[in-house]
mmCIF file of C-alpha atoms in Angstrom:
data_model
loop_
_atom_site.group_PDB
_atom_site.id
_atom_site.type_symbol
_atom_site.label_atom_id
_atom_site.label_comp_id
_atom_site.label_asym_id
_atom_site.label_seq_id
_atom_site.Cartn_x
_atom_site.Cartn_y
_atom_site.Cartn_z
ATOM 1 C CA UNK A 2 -15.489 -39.072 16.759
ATOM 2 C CA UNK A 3 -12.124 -39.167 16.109
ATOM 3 C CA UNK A 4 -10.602 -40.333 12.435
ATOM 4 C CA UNK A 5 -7.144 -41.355 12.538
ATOM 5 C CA UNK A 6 -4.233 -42.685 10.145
ATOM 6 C CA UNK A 7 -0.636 -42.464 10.823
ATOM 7 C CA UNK A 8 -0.583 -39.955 13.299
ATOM 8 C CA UNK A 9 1.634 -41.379 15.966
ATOM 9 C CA UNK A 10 3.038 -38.315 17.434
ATOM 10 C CA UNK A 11 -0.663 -36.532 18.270
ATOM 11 C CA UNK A 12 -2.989 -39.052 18.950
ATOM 12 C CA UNK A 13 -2.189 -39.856 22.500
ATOM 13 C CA UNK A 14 -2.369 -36.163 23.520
ATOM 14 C CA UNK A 15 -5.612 -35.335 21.504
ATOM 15 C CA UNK A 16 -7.640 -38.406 23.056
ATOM 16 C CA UNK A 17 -6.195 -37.171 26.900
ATOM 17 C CA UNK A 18 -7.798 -33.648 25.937
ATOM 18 C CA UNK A 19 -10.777 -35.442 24.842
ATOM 19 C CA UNK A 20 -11.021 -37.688 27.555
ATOM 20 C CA UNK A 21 -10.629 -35.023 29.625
ATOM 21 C CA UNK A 22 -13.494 -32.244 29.119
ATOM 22 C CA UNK A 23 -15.824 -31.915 31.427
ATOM 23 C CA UNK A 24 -19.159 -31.409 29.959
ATOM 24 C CA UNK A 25 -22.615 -30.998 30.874
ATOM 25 C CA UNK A 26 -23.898 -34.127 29.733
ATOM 26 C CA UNK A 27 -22.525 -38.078 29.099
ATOM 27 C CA UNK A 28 -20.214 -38.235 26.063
ATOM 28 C CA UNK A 29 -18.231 -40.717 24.178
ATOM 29 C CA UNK A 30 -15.167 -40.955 22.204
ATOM 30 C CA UNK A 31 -15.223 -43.197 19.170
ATOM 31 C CA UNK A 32 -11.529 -43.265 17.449
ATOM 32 C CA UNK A 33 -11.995 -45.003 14.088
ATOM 33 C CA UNK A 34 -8.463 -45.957 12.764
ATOM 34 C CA UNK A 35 -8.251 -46.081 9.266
ATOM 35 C CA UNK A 36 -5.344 -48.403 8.492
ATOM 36 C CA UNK A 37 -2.471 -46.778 10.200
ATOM 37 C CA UNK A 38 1.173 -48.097 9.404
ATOM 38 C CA UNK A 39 3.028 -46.414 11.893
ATOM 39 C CA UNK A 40 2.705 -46.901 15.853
ATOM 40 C CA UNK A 41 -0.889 -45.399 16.013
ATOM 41 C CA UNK A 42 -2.633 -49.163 16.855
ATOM 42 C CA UNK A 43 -0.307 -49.811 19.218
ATOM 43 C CA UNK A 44 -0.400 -46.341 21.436
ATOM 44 C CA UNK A 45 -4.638 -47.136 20.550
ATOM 45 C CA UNK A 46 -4.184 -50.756 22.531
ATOM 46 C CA UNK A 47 -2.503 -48.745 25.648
ATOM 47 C CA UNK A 48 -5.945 -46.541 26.278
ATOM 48 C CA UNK A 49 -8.014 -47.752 28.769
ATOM 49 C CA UNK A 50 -11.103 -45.399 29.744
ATOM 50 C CA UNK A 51 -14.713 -45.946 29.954
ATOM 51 C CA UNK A 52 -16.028 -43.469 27.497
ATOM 52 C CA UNK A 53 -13.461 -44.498 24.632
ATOM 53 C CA UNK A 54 -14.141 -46.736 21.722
ATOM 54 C CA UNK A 55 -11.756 -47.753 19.434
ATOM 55 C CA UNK A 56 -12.585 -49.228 15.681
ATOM 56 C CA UNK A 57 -9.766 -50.139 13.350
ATOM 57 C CA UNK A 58 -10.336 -50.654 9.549
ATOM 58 C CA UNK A 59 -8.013 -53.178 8.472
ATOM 59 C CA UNK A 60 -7.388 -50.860 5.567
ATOM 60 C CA UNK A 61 -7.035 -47.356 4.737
ATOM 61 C CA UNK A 62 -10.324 -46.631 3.135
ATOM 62 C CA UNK A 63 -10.127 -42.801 3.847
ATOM 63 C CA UNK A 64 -11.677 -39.902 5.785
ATOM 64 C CA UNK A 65 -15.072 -40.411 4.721
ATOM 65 C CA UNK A 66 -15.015 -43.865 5.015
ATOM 66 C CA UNK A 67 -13.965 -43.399 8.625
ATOM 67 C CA UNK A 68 -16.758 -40.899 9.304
ATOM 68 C CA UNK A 69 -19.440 -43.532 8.314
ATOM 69 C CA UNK A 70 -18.014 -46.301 10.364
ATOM 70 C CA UNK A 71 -17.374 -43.631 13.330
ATOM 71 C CA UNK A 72 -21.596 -42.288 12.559
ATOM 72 C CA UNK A 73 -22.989 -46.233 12.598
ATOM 73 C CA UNK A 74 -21.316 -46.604 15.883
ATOM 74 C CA UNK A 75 -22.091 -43.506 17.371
ATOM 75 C CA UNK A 76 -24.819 -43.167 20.347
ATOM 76 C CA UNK A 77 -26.667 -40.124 21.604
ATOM 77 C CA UNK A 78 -28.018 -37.137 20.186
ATOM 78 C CA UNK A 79 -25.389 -35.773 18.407
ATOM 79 C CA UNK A 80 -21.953 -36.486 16.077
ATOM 80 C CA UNK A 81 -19.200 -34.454 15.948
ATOM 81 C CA UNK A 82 -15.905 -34.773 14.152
ATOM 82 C CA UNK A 83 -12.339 -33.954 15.197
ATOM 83 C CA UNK A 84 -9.014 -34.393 14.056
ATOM 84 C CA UNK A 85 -6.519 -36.131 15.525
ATOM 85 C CA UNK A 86 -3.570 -34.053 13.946
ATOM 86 C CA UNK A 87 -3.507 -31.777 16.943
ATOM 87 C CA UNK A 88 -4.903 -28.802 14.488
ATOM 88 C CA UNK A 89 -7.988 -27.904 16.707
ATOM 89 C CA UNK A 90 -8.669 -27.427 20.519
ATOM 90 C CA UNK A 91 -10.831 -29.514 22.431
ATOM 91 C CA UNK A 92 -11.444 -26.576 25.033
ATOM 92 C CA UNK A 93 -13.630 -25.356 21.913
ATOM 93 C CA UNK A 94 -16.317 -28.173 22.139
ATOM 94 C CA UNK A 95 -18.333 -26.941 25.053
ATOM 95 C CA UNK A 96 -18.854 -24.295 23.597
ATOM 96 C CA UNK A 97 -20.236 -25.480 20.289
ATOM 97 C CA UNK A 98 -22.411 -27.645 22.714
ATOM 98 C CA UNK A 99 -24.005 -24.443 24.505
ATOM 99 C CA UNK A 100 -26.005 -22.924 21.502
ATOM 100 C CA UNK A 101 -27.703 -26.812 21.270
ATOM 101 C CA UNK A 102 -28.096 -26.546 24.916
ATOM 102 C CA UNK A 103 -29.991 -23.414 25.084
ATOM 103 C CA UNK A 104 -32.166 -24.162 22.234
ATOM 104 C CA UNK A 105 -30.287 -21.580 19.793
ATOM 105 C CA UNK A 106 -29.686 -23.785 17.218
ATOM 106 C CA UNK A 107 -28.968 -27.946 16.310
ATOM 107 C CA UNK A 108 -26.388 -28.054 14.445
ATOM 108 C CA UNK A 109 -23.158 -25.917 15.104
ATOM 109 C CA UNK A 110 -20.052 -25.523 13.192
ATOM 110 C CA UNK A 111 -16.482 -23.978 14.957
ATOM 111 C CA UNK A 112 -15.159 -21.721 12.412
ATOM 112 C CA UNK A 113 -12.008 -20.946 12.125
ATOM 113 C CA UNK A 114 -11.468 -17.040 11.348
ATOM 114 C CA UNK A 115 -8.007 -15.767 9.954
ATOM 115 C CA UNK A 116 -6.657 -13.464 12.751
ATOM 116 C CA UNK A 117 -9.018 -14.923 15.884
ATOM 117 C CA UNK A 118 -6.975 -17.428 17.310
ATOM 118 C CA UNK A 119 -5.605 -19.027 14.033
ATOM 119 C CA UNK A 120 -2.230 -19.877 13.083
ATOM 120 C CA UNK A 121 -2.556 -20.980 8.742
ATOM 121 C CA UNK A 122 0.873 -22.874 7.382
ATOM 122 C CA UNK A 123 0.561 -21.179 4.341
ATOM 123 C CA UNK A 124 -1.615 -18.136 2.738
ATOM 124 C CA UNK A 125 -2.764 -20.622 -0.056
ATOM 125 C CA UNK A 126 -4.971 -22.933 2.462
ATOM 126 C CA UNK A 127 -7.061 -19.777 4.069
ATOM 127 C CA UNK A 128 -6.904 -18.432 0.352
ATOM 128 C CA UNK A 129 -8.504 -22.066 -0.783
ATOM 129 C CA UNK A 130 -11.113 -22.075 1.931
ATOM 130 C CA UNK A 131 -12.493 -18.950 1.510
ATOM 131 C CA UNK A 132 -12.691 -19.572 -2.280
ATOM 132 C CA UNK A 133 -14.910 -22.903 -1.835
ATOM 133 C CA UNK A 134 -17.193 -21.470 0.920
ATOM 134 C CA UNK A 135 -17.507 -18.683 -1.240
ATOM 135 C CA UNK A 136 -19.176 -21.121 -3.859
ATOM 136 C CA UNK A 137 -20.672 -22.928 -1.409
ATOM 137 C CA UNK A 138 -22.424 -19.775 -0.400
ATOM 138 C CA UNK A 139 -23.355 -18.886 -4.059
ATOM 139 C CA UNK A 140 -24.942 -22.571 -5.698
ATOM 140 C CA UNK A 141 -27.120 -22.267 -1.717
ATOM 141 C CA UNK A 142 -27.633 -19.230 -0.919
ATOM 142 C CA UNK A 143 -25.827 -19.719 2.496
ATOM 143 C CA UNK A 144 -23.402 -17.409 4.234
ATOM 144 C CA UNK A 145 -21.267 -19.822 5.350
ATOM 145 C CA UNK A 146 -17.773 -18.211 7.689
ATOM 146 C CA UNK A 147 -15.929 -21.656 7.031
ATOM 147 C CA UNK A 148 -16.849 -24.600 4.946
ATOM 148 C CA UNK A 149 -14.000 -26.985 5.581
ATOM 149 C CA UNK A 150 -14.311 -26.628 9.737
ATOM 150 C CA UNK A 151 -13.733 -30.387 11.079
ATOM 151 C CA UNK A 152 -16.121 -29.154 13.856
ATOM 152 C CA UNK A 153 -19.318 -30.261 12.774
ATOM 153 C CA UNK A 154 -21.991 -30.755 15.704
ATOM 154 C CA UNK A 155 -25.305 -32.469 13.602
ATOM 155 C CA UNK A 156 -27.646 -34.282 15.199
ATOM 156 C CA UNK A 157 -27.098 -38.168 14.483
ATOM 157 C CA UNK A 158 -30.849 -38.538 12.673
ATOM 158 C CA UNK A 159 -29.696 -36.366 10.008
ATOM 159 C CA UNK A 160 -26.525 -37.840 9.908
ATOM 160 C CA UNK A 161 -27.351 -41.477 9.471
ATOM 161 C CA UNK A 162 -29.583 -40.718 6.430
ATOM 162 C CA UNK A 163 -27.179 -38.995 4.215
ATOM 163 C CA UNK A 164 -25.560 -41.811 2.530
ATOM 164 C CA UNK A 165 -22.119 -40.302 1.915
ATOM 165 C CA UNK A 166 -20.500 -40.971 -1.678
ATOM 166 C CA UNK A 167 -17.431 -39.055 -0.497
ATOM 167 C CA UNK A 168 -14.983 -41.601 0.883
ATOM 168 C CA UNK A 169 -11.925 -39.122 1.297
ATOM 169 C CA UNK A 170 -11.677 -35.676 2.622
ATOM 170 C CA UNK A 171 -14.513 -35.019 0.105
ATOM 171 C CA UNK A 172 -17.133 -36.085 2.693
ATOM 172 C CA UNK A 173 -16.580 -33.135 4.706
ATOM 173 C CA UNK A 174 -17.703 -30.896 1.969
ATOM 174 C CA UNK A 175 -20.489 -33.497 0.904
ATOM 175 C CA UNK A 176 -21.799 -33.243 4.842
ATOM 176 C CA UNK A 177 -22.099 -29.722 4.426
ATOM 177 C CA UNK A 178 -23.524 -29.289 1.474
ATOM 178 C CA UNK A 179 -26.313 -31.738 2.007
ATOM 179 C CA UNK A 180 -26.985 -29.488 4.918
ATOM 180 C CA UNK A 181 -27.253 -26.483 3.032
ATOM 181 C CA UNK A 182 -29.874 -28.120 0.464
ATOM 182 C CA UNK A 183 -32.044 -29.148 3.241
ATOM 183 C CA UNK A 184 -32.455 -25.805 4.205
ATOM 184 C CA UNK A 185 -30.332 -26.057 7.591
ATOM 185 C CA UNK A 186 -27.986 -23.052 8.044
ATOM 186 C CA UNK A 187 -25.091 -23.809 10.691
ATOM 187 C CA UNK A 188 -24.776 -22.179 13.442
ATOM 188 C CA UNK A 189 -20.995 -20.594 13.733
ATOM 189 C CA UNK A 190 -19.293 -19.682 17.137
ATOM 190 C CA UNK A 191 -15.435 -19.102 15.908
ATOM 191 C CA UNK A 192 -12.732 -21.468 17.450
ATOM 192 C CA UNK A 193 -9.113 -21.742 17.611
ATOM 193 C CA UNK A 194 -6.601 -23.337 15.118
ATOM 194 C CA UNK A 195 -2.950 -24.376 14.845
ATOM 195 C CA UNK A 196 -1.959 -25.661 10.877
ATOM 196 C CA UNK A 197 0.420 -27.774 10.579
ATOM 197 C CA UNK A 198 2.860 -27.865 7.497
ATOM 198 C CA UNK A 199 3.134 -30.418 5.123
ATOM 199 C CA UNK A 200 6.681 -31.601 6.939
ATOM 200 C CA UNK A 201 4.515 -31.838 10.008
ATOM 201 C CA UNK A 202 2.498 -34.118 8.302
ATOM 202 C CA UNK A 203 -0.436 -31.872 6.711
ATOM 203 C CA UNK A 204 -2.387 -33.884 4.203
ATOM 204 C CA UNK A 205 -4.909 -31.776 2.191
ATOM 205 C CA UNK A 206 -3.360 -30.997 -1.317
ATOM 206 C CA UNK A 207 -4.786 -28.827 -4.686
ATOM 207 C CA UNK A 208 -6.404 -32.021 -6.248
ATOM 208 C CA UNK A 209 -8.663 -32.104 -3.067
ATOM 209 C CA UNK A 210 -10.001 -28.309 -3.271
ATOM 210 C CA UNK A 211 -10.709 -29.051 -6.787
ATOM 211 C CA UNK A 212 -12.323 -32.169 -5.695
ATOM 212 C CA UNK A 213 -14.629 -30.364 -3.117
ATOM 213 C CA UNK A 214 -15.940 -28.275 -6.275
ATOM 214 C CA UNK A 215 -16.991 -30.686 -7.813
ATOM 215 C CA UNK A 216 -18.947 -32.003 -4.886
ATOM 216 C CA UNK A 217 -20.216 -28.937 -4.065
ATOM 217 C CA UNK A 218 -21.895 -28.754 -7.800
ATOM 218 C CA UNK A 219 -22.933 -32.791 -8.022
ATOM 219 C CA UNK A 220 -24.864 -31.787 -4.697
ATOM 220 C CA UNK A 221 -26.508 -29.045 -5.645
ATOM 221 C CA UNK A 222 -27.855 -30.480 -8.910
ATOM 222 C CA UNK A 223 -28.470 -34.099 -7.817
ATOM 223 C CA UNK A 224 -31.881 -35.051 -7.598
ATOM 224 C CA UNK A 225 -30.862 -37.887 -5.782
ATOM 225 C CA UNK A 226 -30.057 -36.199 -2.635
ATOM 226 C CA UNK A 227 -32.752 -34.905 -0.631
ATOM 227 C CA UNK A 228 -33.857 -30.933 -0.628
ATOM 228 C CA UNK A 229 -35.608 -31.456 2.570
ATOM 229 C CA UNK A 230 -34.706 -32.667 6.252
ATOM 230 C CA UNK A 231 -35.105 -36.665 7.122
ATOM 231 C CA UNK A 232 -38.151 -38.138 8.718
ATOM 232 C CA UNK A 233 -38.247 -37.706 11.945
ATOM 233 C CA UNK A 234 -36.230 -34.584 12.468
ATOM 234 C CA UNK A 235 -37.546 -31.334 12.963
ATOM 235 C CA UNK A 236 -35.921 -27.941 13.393
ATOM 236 C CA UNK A 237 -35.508 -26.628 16.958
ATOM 237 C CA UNK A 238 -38.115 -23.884 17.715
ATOM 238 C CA UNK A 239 -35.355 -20.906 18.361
ATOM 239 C CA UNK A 240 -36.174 -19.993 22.311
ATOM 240 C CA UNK A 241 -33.795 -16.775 21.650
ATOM 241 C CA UNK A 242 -32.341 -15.489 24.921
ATOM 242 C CA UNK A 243 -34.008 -15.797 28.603
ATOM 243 C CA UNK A 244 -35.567 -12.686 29.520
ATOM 244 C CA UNK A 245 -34.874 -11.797 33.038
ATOM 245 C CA UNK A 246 -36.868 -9.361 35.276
ATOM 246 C CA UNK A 247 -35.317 -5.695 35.118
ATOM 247 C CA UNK A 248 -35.618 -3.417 38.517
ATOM 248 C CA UNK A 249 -36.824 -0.390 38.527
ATOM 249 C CA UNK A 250 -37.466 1.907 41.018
ATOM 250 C CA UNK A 251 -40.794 1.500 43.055
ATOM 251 C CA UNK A 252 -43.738 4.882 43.105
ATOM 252 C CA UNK A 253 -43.287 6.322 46.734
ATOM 253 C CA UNK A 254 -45.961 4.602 48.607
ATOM 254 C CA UNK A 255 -48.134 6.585 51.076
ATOM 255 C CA UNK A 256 -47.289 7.006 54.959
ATOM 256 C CA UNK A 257 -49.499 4.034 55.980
ATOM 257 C CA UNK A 258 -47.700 1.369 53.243
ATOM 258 C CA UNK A 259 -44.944 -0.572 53.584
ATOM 259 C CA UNK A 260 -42.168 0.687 50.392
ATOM 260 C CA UNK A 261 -39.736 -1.775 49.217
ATOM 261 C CA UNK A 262 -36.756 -0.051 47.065
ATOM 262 C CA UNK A 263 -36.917 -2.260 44.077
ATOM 263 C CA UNK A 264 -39.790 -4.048 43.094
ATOM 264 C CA UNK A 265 -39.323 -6.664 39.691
ATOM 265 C CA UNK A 266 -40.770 -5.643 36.209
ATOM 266 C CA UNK A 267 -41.797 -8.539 33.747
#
């Protein structure tokens, strides 16, 4: 799912990487766009593709308004989030999709690790991610690598019964921590990122760091929000890895037996 507003210059080549993975199973592409001003609706109209969906609030309601509209639309078995500032590879998804696939793990975030295939603007946005996970990680008891990811794979029954408050970029913090008081630790497989600066259009400022504190804490003591998973979800069993038979060597068989040179050991 793909939130957008005013993002002329990145939308048309994030939806032709989308629109282009090959993955194991049927996907979909829901663009939500949130009010954009500039030429965004209009390079929206031009895209023509089975697997794309485009919804336009009227509006600009904000991220987290866009992420409910994007979640009560969405089919399947899963909802994941991405950005349509150019910020994140789509060569990543498939392989947030293969822990899910194997059984590992149901929900998977792509963290973005200073020195792995990261490019940060500035040392203040790493600086003010670290320091949020960081109390993230203390008020659950999580060890969370990246907080503020926009890769987010969560199944859509758990999705569809958090009620999000959050209708800015506060809802990605509000996602997560309602996670984290149900119990469910994300899965992390590190991904690649490219910041852009505020000339090129980043939009996250102090106020919203400050804001995702104070999320963080009204989650954490709200009764109001569940401490346990929805009805009608329930946590993979973890299948771990596949064991495969190892060769060994076979006992030298006696003159009158057949020998074969490896024989498999279970």
């Amino acid at each position: 799912m793909v939130s957008v507003y005013n993002e002329q210059t990145t939308i048309a080549y994030v939806l032709d990487d989308l629109l282009a993975l090959e993955l194991p199973c049927p996907f979909e592409v829901i663009v939500v766009d949130d009010g954009s001003q500039d030429g965004t609706a209009k390079i929206l109209a031009a895209f023509r593709h089975p697997q794309l969906r485009v919804i336009r609030h009227e509006q600009n309601r904000g991220k987290g308004a866009a992420l409910g509209t994007g979640i009560a639309a969405a089919t399947g078995t899963h909802f994941l989030p991405f950005d349509a500032d150019s910020e994140y590879d789509a060569a990543d998804i498939p392989r947030l999709m293969a822990p899910v696939a194997s059984g590992r793990a149901d929900v998977v975030y792509g963290a973005r690790i200073a020195g792995m295939n990261t490019v940060f603007s500035s040392c203040w946005y790493p600086v003010g991610s670290w320091a949020t996970t960081w109390a993230a990680n203390i008020l659950f008891r999580s060890r969370l690598k990246d907080l503020h990811t926009c890769l987010k794979l969560v199944p859509l029954a758990i999705t569809r019964q958090m009620p999000l408050r959050e209708s800015g970029f506060g809802a990605d913090t509000e996602i997560t921590a309602r996670l984290l008081k149900m119990g469910l630790r994300p899965f992390e497989v590190p991904v690649s990122y490219h910041g852009r600066t505020r000339a090129e259009g980043k939009k996250i400022r102090v106020r919203d760091g400050v804001r995702c504190l104070l999320v963080l804490l009204w989650v954490r003591l709200s009764r109001s929000v569940p401490a346990s998973t929805p009805v009608g979800y329930s946590k993979p069993a973890f299948q771990g890895r596949a064991r495969h038979p190892r060769p060994v060597r076979a006992t030298p068989a006696s003159p009158d037996q057949s020998s074969p040179i490896l024989v498999g050991e279970s």
